[in-house]
Short mmCIF file of C-alpha atoms and ligand atoms in Angstrom, two decimals:
data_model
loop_
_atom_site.label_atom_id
_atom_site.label_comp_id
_atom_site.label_asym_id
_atom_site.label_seq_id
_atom_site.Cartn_x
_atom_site.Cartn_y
_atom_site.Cartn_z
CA UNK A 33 123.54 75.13 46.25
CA UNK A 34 127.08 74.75 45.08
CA UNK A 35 128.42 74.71 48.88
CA UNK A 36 126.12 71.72 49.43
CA UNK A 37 127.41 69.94 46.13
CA UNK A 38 131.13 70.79 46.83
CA UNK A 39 130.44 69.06 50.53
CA UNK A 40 128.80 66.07 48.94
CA UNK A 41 131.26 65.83 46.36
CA UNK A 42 134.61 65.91 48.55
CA UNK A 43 133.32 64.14 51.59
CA UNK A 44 130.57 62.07 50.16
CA UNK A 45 130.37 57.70 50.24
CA UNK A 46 128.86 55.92 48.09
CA UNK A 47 127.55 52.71 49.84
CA UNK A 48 126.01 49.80 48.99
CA UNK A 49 122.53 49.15 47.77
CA UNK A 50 122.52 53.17 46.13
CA UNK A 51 122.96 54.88 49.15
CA UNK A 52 125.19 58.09 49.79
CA UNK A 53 127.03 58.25 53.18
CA UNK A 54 127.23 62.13 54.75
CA UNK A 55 128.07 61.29 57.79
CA UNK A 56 131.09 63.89 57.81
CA UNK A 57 128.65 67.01 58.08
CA UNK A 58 124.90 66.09 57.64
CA UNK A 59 124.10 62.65 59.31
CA UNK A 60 126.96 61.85 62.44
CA UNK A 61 128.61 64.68 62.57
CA UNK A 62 126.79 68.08 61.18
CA UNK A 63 128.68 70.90 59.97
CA UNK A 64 126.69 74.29 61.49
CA UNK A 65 127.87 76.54 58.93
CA UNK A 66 126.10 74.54 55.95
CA UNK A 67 123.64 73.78 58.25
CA UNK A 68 123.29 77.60 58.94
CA UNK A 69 122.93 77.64 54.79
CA UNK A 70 120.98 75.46 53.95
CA UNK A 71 118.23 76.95 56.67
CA UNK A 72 118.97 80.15 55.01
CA UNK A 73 118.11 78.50 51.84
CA UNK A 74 114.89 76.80 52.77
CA UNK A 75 113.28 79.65 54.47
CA UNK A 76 114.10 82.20 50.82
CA UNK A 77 112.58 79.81 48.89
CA UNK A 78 109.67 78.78 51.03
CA UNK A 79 108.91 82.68 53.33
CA UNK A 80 106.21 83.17 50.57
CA UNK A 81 103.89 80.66 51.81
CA UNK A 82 103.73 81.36 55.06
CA UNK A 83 105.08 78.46 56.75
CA UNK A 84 103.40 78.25 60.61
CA UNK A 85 105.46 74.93 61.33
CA UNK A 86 108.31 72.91 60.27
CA UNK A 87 107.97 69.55 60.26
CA UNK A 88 110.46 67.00 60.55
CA UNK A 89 111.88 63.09 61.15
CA UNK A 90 113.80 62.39 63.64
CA UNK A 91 116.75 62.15 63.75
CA UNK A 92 118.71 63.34 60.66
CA UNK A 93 116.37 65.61 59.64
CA UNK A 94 116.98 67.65 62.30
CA UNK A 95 120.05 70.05 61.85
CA UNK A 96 118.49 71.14 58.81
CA UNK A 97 114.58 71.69 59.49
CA UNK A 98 116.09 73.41 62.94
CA UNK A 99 118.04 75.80 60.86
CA UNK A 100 114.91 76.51 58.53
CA UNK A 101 112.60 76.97 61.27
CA UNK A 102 114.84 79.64 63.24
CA UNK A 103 115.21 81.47 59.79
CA UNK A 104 111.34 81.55 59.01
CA UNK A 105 110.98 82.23 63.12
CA UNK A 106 108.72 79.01 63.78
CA UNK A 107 108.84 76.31 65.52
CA UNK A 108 110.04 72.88 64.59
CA UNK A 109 108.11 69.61 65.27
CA UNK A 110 109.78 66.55 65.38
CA UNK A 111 107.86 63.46 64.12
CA UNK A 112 108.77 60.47 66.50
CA UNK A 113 109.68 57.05 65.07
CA UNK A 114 108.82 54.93 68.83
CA UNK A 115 106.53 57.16 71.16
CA UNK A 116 108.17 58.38 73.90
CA UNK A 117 106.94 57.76 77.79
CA UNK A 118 106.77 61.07 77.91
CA UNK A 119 104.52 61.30 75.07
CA UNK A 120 101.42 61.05 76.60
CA UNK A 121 97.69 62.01 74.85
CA UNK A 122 96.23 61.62 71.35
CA UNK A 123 98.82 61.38 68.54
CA UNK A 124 98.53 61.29 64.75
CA UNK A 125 100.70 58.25 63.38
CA UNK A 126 101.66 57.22 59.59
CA UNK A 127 103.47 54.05 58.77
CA UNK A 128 106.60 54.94 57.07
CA UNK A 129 108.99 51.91 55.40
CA UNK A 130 112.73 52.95 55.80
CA UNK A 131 114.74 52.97 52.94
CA UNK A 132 118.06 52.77 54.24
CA UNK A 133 116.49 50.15 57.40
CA UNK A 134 113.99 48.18 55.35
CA UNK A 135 111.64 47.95 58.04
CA UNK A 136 108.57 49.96 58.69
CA UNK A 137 108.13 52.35 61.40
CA UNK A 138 105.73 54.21 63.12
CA UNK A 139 106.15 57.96 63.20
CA UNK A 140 103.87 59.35 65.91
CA UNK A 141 103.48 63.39 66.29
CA UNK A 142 101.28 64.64 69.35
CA UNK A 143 98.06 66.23 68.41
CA UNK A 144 98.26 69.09 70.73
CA UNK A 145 101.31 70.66 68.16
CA UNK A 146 99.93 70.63 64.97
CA UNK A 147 95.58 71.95 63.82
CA UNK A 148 93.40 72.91 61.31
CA UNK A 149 95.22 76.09 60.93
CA UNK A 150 99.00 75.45 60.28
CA UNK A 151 100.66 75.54 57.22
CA UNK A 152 103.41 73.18 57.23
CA UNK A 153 106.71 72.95 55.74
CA UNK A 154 108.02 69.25 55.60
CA UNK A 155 111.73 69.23 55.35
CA UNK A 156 114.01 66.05 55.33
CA UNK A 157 117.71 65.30 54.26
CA UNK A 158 117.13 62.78 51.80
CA UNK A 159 114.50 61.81 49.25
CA UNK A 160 114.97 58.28 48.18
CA UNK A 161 111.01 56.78 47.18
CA UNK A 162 109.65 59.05 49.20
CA UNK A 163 107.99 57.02 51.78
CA UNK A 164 108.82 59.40 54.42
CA UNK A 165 107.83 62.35 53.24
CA UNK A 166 104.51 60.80 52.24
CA UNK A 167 104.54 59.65 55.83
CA UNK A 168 105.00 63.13 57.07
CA UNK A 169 102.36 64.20 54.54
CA UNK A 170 99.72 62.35 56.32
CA UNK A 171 100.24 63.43 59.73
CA UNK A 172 99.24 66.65 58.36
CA UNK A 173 96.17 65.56 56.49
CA UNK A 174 95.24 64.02 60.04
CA UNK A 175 95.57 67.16 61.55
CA UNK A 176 93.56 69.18 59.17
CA UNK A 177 96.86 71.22 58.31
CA UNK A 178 98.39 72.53 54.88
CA UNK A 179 101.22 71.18 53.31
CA UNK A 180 102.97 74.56 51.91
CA UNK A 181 106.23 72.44 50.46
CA UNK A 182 108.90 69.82 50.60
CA UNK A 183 112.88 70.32 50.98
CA UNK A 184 114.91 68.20 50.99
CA UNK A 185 118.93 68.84 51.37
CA UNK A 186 119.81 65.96 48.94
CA UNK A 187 117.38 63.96 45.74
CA UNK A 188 118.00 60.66 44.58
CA UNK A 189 117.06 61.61 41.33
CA UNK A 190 117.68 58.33 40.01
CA UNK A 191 114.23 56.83 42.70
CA UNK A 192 110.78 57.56 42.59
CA UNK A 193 110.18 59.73 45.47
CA UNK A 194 110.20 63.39 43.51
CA UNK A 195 108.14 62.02 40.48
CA UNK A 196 106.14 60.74 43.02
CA UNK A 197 105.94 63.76 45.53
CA UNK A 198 105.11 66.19 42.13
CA UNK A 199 102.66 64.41 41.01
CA UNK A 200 100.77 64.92 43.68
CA UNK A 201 101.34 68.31 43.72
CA UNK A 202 103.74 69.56 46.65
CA UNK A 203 106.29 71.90 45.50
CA UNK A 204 109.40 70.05 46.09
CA UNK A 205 112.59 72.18 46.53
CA UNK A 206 115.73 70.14 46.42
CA UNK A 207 119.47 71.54 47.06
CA UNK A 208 121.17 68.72 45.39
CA UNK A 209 119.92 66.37 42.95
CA UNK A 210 122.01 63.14 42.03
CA UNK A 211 121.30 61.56 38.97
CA UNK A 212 123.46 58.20 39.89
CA UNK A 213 125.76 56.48 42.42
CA UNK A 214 126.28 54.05 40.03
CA UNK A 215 129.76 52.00 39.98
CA UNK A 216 130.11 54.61 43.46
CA UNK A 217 130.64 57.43 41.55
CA UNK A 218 128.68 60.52 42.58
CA UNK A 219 127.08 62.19 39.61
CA UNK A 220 124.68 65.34 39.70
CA UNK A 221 121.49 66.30 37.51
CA UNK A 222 123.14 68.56 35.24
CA UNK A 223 120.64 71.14 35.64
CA UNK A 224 122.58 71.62 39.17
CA UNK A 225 125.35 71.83 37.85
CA UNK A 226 124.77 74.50 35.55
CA UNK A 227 122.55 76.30 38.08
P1 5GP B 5 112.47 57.60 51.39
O1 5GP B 5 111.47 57.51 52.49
O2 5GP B 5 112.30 58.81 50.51
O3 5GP B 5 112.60 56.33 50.60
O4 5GP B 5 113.89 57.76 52.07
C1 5GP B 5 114.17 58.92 52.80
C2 5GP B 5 114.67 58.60 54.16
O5 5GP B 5 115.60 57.51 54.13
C3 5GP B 5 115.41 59.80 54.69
O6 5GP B 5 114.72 60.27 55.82
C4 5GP B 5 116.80 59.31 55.03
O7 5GP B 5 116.94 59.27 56.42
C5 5GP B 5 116.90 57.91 54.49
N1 5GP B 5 117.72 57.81 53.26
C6 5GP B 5 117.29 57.46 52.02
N2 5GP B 5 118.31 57.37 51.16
C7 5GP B 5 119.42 57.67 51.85
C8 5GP B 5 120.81 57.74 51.49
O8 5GP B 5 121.24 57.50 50.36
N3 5GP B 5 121.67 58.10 52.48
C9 5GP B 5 121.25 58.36 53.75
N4 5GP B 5 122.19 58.72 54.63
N5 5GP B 5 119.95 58.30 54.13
C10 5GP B 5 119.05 57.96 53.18
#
């Protein structure tokens, strides 16, 4: 999505430890038109399998997997990382280690939102080793549901989370890939940038 690589590219950090900063329009403060976008996006490449839910992380997953959800006309769930008071009842619950914390977490999703019957699109805005998406993954499997993909807004090509993610078998759609932050310079997987 050359909008999203344009974004990254002009108003992208590099950070320490191999982390990208995008707190200008994805993370702090969120751009609506890409947003708008990359929703658009998800739900062209994902309408075909009949997505019932989206399924997110709070909280920076949000502006995107809201965006996807109102495109495909579904509702989003948002996977908690402390239950709430208010979150009362039977929950499914994953341990999920945080790459940019390091610390684990608990992500806890009520059991009266997702069944047997949804499909489930899992959409995040990074993919680093792919702890949280596995995380996400297993709510699901708790809840009897189908996976029917992964997107992510932007792969860190250069971890394990994709390989990891593919070999399982989820279809794993990913706007921008970057192939290294290395010496903080943003580079893309060429096939990207010649997509
Ligand atoms: P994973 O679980 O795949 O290792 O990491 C994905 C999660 O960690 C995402 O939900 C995201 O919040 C966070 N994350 C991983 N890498 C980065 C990064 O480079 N920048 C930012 N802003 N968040 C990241």
């Amino acid at each position: 999505m050359r909008a999203l690589l344009e974004k990254i590219a002009a108003e992208g950090e590099v950070v320490a430890g191999g982390v990208l900063k995008v707190d200008r329009f994805l993370n702090h403060q969120v751009d609506p038109h890409l947003m708008k976008r990359i929703g658009e996006e998800f739900a062209d490449q994902f309408r075909g399998e009949r997505p019932t839910k989206v399924l997110t992380l709070e909280s920076s997953g949000i502006s995107p997997a809201l965006m996807t959800a109102y495109e495909l006309g579904v509702p989003l769930v948002v996977a908690r990382k402390r239950r709430p008071l208010t979150m009362t009842g039977e929950v499914y619950r994953a341990e999920v280690y945080s790459f940019t914390k390091q610390e684990a977490n608990e992500i806890v999703v009520s059991r009266s939102l997702l069944d047997g019957f949804d499909r489930v699109l899992i959409i995040d805005d990074f993919l680093a080793n792919g702890q949280a998406a596995l995380g996400m993954v297993e709510v699901v499997r708790q809840a009897g549901a189908a996976v029917v993909g992964i997107g992510i807004v932007i792969e860190k090509a250069f971890q394990d989370g994709g390989r990891l993610l593919r070999s399982r078998g989820f279809r794993v759609v990913s706007l921008a890939r970057i192939a290294s932050l290395a010496d903080g310079v943003i580079r893309f997987h060429e096939e990207v940038m010649n997509g």
